[in-house]
Amino acid sequence: MKILVIGGTGKTGRELIKQGLEAGYRITALVRNPKKVKIDHPNLRVVQGDVLRPESFGKAFQGQDAVLSALGHKRFIVPTSILSAGTRNVIVEMEKQGIKRLICITSLGIGDSRFRMGLYYTLFAIPFILFFYFRDKAKQEDLIQESELDWTIVRPGQLTNGRRKGKYRTGKNLGSYILTLWISRADVAHFMLKQIEDPAYLHQTPGIIY
Ligand SMILES: NC(=O)c1ccc[n+]([C@@H]2O[C@H](COP(=O)([O-])OP(=O)(O)OC[C@H]3O[C@@H](n4cnc5c(N)ncnc54)[C@H](OP(=O)(O)O)[C@@H]3O)[C@@H](O)[C@H]2O)c1
């Protein structure tokens, strides 16, 4: 199968590419800076593009079976629409190209998982640091859920750079109102790749934590 990875130069996106290639997928990575992609593999195609500039997509989406997005950024404290605007462009392009499957990371703490990132996030990080970022993530989720796509929104707890364990909890009502629970980026990527051919979480917003 052919998959398009968005955010492939990021910490989770790199894992999506690495593990996706190991699993035998043919991968296209849509990245702003191709020099940041350090993997060289016959099944990896790198296309320069920016989700905020759909005219830069070229043929990146053509013929893909699924799109996996690990889009993110660090411009937390100013009003931002990068995640929602970028995702809107991705949805439009997928619809244009007839691609149905979208698997996208947002976060615990959004939508009906509100408060499930623990007290530190609920009382401090979200209101004082991540307010605009989380507001944009909520909008990103709305756009995905309102689309006609076969979507799965993956909501991780606090991300770590730990190794892939392959053992984690996923589903509804995960996370804690008190503690911040963790999951490695490698395991988030593992779970996202599993969703490509598994409809169990179709049109759902599973959390993922250890
Ligand atoms: N940190 C946490 O504890 C935590 C918890 C829950 C959820 N999350 C979410 O999980 C996701 C992945 O996190 P991460 O740490 O792996 O992210 P990351 O390392 O910051 O990677 C973000 C990726 O998005 C790309 N990107 C940004 N703007 C773009 C644009 N306009 N066009 C194309 N690509 C663009 C970046 O490209 P460049 O390399 O060009 O910048 C990078 O590849 C994020 O949405 C994050 O908010 C994080």
Short mmCIF file of C-alpha atoms and ligand atoms in Angstrom, two decimals:
data_model
loop_
_atom_site.label_atom_id
_atom_site.label_comp_id
_atom_site.label_asym_id
_atom_site.label_seq_id
_atom_site.Cartn_x
_atom_site.Cartn_y
_atom_site.Cartn_z
CA MET A 1 0.00 0.00 0.00
CA LYS A 2 1.01 3.58 -0.57
CA ILE A 3 0.83 6.09 2.25
CA LEU A 4 1.51 9.79 2.54
CA VAL A 5 3.13 10.99 5.77
CA ILE A 6 2.74 14.60 6.87
CA GLY A 7 5.13 15.86 9.54
CA GLY A 8 7.76 13.29 8.55
CA THR A 9 10.65 15.49 9.73
CA GLY A 10 9.17 15.64 13.23
CA LYS A 11 9.86 13.25 16.07
CA THR A 12 6.70 11.16 15.61
CA GLY A 13 6.71 11.52 11.82
CA ARG A 14 10.24 10.08 11.64
CA GLU A 15 8.96 7.00 13.45
CA LEU A 16 6.03 6.76 11.04
CA ILE A 17 8.44 6.70 8.12
CA LYS A 18 10.90 4.28 9.74
CA GLN A 19 8.31 1.80 10.97
CA GLY A 20 6.16 2.23 7.85
CA LEU A 21 9.09 1.25 5.63
CA GLU A 22 9.86 -1.72 7.89
CA ALA A 23 6.23 -2.81 7.49
CA GLY A 24 6.59 -2.73 3.70
CA TYR A 25 4.60 0.40 2.84
CA ARG A 26 5.56 2.65 -0.03
CA ILE A 27 5.85 6.04 1.60
CA THR A 28 5.69 9.59 0.34
CA ALA A 29 6.83 12.18 2.87
CA LEU A 30 5.50 15.69 2.34
CA VAL A 31 8.03 17.92 4.09
CA ARG A 32 9.03 21.56 4.11
CA ASN A 33 12.73 20.77 4.09
CA PRO A 34 13.75 17.52 2.34
CA LYS A 35 17.31 17.82 3.76
CA LYS A 36 15.86 17.00 7.17
CA VAL A 37 14.85 13.51 6.01
CA LYS A 38 17.80 11.32 6.91
CA ILE A 39 16.40 8.00 5.69
CA ASP A 40 17.33 6.74 2.25
CA HIS A 41 15.16 3.84 1.07
CA PRO A 42 13.87 2.63 -2.31
CA ASN A 43 10.30 2.77 -1.01
CA LEU A 44 10.60 6.34 0.28
CA ARG A 45 9.80 9.34 -1.89
CA VAL A 46 10.30 12.81 -0.45
CA VAL A 47 8.23 15.70 -1.80
CA GLN A 48 8.85 19.28 -0.78
CA GLY A 49 5.61 20.93 0.32
CA ASP A 50 3.90 22.96 2.97
CA VAL A 51 0.43 22.12 4.26
CA LEU A 52 -0.34 25.84 4.37
CA ARG A 53 0.34 26.13 0.63
CA PRO A 54 -1.80 23.56 -1.21
CA GLU A 55 -0.30 24.70 -4.50
CA SER A 56 2.93 23.09 -3.25
CA PHE A 57 1.35 19.60 -3.02
CA GLY A 58 2.10 18.76 -6.66
CA LYS A 59 1.53 15.04 -7.19
CA ALA A 60 2.23 14.10 -3.56
CA PHE A 61 -1.31 12.88 -2.87
CA GLN A 62 -1.81 11.16 -6.21
CA GLY A 63 -2.42 7.40 -5.92
CA GLN A 64 -2.11 7.26 -2.12
CA ASP A 65 -4.17 4.76 -0.14
CA ALA A 66 -3.98 6.62 3.17
CA VAL A 67 -2.66 9.80 4.76
CA LEU A 68 -1.00 9.81 8.19
CA SER A 69 -0.50 13.17 9.87
CA ALA A 70 1.86 14.00 12.72
CA LEU A 71 1.64 17.72 12.03
CA GLY A 72 2.74 19.94 14.89
CA HIS A 73 4.77 23.03 15.73
CA LYS A 74 6.16 24.99 18.64
CA ARG A 75 4.45 28.37 18.16
CA PHE A 76 2.33 27.78 21.23
CA ILE A 77 1.80 31.12 22.87
CA VAL A 78 0.52 33.18 19.97
CA PRO A 79 -2.86 32.78 18.23
CA THR A 80 -2.36 30.16 15.54
CA SER A 81 -4.33 28.28 12.92
CA ILE A 82 -1.51 26.20 11.43
CA LEU A 83 -3.00 22.84 12.45
CA SER A 84 -6.56 23.61 11.38
CA ALA A 85 -5.68 25.52 8.21
CA GLY A 86 -3.11 22.90 7.19
CA THR A 87 -5.51 20.05 7.90
CA ARG A 88 -8.29 21.77 5.96
CA ASN A 89 -5.96 21.88 2.95
CA VAL A 90 -5.10 18.22 3.42
CA ILE A 91 -8.79 17.22 3.60
CA VAL A 92 -9.62 19.21 0.44
CA GLU A 93 -6.73 17.59 -1.45
CA MET A 94 -7.70 14.10 -0.24
CA GLU A 95 -11.26 14.65 -1.39
CA LYS A 96 -10.00 15.90 -4.73
CA GLN A 97 -7.82 12.81 -5.18
CA GLY A 98 -10.44 10.36 -3.86
CA ILE A 99 -8.33 9.26 -0.88
CA LYS A 100 -10.53 8.16 2.01
CA ARG A 101 -8.33 7.10 4.94
CA LEU A 102 -6.91 9.78 7.26
CA ILE A 103 -5.15 9.02 10.55
CA CYS A 104 -4.19 12.14 12.46
CA ILE A 105 -2.63 12.91 15.84
CA THR A 106 -4.18 15.49 18.11
CA SER A 107 -3.93 15.07 21.91
CA LEU A 108 -5.65 13.89 25.04
CA GLY A 109 -7.35 16.91 26.55
CA ILE A 110 -9.35 17.70 23.39
CA GLY A 111 -13.08 17.16 22.92
CA ASP A 112 -14.59 14.50 25.15
CA SER A 113 -11.12 13.75 26.56
CA ARG A 114 -11.08 17.21 28.18
CA PHE A 115 -9.12 17.27 31.49
CA ARG A 116 -7.62 13.82 30.78
CA MET A 117 -4.06 15.15 30.44
CA GLY A 118 -3.92 15.47 34.23
CA LEU A 119 -3.96 18.42 36.60
CA TYR A 120 -0.68 19.97 35.40
CA TYR A 121 -2.07 20.38 31.88
CA THR A 122 -5.62 21.24 32.96
CA LEU A 123 -4.66 23.93 35.48
CA PHE A 124 -1.40 25.26 34.04
CA ALA A 125 -0.10 24.11 30.65
CA ILE A 126 -3.33 24.33 28.63
CA PRO A 127 -4.68 27.64 30.00
CA PHE A 128 -1.30 29.45 30.23
CA ILE A 129 0.96 27.96 27.53
CA LEU A 130 -1.02 25.83 25.12
CA PHE A 131 -4.30 27.75 25.03
CA PHE A 132 -4.14 28.82 21.38
CA TYR A 133 -2.48 25.56 20.32
CA PHE A 134 -5.20 23.44 21.91
CA ARG A 135 -7.92 25.70 20.55
CA ASP A 136 -6.46 25.11 17.09
CA LYS A 137 -6.24 21.36 17.74
CA ALA A 138 -9.94 21.35 18.68
CA LYS A 139 -10.73 23.09 15.40
CA GLN A 140 -8.53 20.60 13.56
CA GLU A 141 -10.55 17.75 15.10
CA ASP A 142 -13.85 19.42 14.13
CA LEU A 143 -12.76 19.73 10.51
CA ILE A 144 -11.74 16.08 10.36
CA GLN A 145 -14.93 14.88 12.01
CA GLU A 146 -17.09 17.00 9.71
CA SER A 147 -15.37 15.58 6.62
CA GLU A 148 -16.57 12.65 4.56
CA LEU A 149 -13.27 10.87 5.08
CA ASP A 150 -12.65 7.54 6.81
CA TRP A 151 -10.85 9.20 9.68
CA THR A 152 -9.27 8.13 12.94
CA ILE A 153 -8.07 10.79 15.36
CA VAL A 154 -5.34 9.54 17.68
CA ARG A 155 -5.06 11.32 21.02
CA PRO A 156 -1.78 10.59 22.83
CA GLY A 157 -0.88 11.47 26.38
CA GLN A 158 2.46 13.21 27.04
CA LEU A 159 4.90 12.11 24.33
CA THR A 160 8.33 10.69 25.09
CA ASN A 161 11.24 9.66 22.90
CA GLY A 162 11.30 6.21 24.48
CA ARG A 163 11.56 2.99 22.54
CA ARG A 164 8.70 1.16 20.89
CA LYS A 165 7.23 -1.35 23.32
CA GLY A 166 4.30 -2.43 21.16
CA LYS A 167 2.22 -2.68 24.36
CA TYR A 168 -0.05 0.20 25.28
CA ARG A 169 -3.66 1.04 26.04
CA THR A 170 -5.92 2.62 23.44
CA GLY A 171 -9.55 3.64 23.32
CA LYS A 172 -12.12 5.85 24.98
CA ASN A 173 -12.01 7.27 28.49
CA LEU A 174 -8.24 6.90 28.83
CA GLY A 175 -5.95 9.32 30.64
CA SER A 176 -6.17 10.64 34.16
CA TYR A 177 -7.77 13.75 35.60
CA ILE A 178 -4.91 13.95 38.12
CA LEU A 179 -1.73 12.50 36.63
CA THR A 180 -0.20 13.11 33.22
CA LEU A 181 0.21 9.73 31.56
CA TRP A 182 2.84 8.96 28.94
CA ILE A 183 3.33 7.22 25.64
CA SER A 184 6.36 7.10 23.36
CA ARG A 185 6.26 8.62 19.90
CA ALA A 186 7.47 5.24 18.60
CA ASP A 187 4.38 3.52 20.03
CA VAL A 188 2.06 6.23 18.74
CA ALA A 189 3.51 5.65 15.26
CA HIS A 190 3.12 1.88 15.72
CA PHE A 191 -0.56 2.34 16.61
CA MET A 192 -1.20 4.78 13.74
CA LEU A 193 0.30 2.41 11.19
CA LYS A 194 -1.86 -0.41 12.53
CA GLN A 195 -4.96 1.70 11.85
CA ILE A 196 -4.32 1.78 8.09
CA GLU A 197 -5.75 -1.68 7.62
CA ASP A 198 -7.79 -1.99 10.80
CA PRO A 199 -11.25 -0.40 10.82
CA ALA A 200 -11.77 -0.88 14.58
CA TYR A 201 -11.33 2.83 15.31
CA LEU A 202 -12.94 4.20 12.18
CA HIS A 203 -14.66 7.53 12.94
CA GLN A 204 -13.34 7.38 16.50
CA THR A 205 -10.92 9.36 18.65
CA PRO A 206 -8.96 6.79 20.65
CA GLY A 207 -6.58 7.91 23.35
CA ILE A 208 -3.22 6.16 23.66
CA ILE A 209 -1.16 5.80 26.84
CA TYR A 210 0.81 3.13 28.71
N1 LIG B 1 4.62 16.84 23.05
C1 LIG B 1 3.64 16.16 23.61
O1 LIG B 1 3.74 15.72 24.77
C2 LIG B 1 2.37 15.90 22.85
C3 LIG B 1 1.31 15.28 23.49
C4 LIG B 1 0.15 14.98 22.75
C5 LIG B 1 0.10 15.30 21.40
N2 LIG B 1 1.16 15.92 20.80
C6 LIG B 1 1.06 16.24 19.37
O2 LIG B 1 1.65 15.20 18.61
C7 LIG B 1 2.01 15.72 17.32
C8 LIG B 1 3.41 15.24 16.96
O3 LIG B 1 4.31 15.73 17.93
P1 LIG B 1 5.89 15.74 17.62
O4 LIG B 1 6.56 16.12 18.88
O5 LIG B 1 6.28 14.50 16.91
O6 LIG B 1 5.94 16.95 16.59
P2 LIG B 1 7.21 17.72 15.97
O7 LIG B 1 8.47 16.98 16.27
O8 LIG B 1 7.11 19.16 16.40
O9 LIG B 1 6.92 17.61 14.40
C9 LIG B 1 5.96 18.39 13.76
C10 LIG B 1 6.05 18.16 12.27
O10 LIG B 1 5.09 19.00 11.60
C11 LIG B 1 5.76 19.61 10.50
N3 LIG B 1 5.14 20.85 10.05
C12 LIG B 1 4.91 21.97 10.79
N4 LIG B 1 4.35 22.92 10.02
C13 LIG B 1 4.26 22.39 8.77
C14 LIG B 1 3.79 22.88 7.54
N5 LIG B 1 3.30 24.12 7.43
N6 LIG B 1 3.81 22.06 6.45
C15 LIG B 1 4.29 20.82 6.54
N7 LIG B 1 4.78 20.29 7.68
C16 LIG B 1 4.77 21.07 8.79
C17 LIG B 1 7.16 19.87 11.02
O11 LIG B 1 8.01 20.15 9.93
P3 LIG B 1 9.41 20.96 10.11
O12 LIG B 1 10.42 19.90 10.46
O13 LIG B 1 9.62 21.57 8.79
O14 LIG B 1 9.20 21.97 11.21
C18 LIG B 1 7.42 18.52 11.68
O15 LIG B 1 7.76 17.56 10.70
C19 LIG B 1 1.86 17.24 17.42
O16 LIG B 1 0.64 17.64 16.84
C20 LIG B 1 1.81 17.47 18.92
O17 LIG B 1 1.11 18.64 19.27
C21 LIG B 1 2.28 16.22 21.50
#
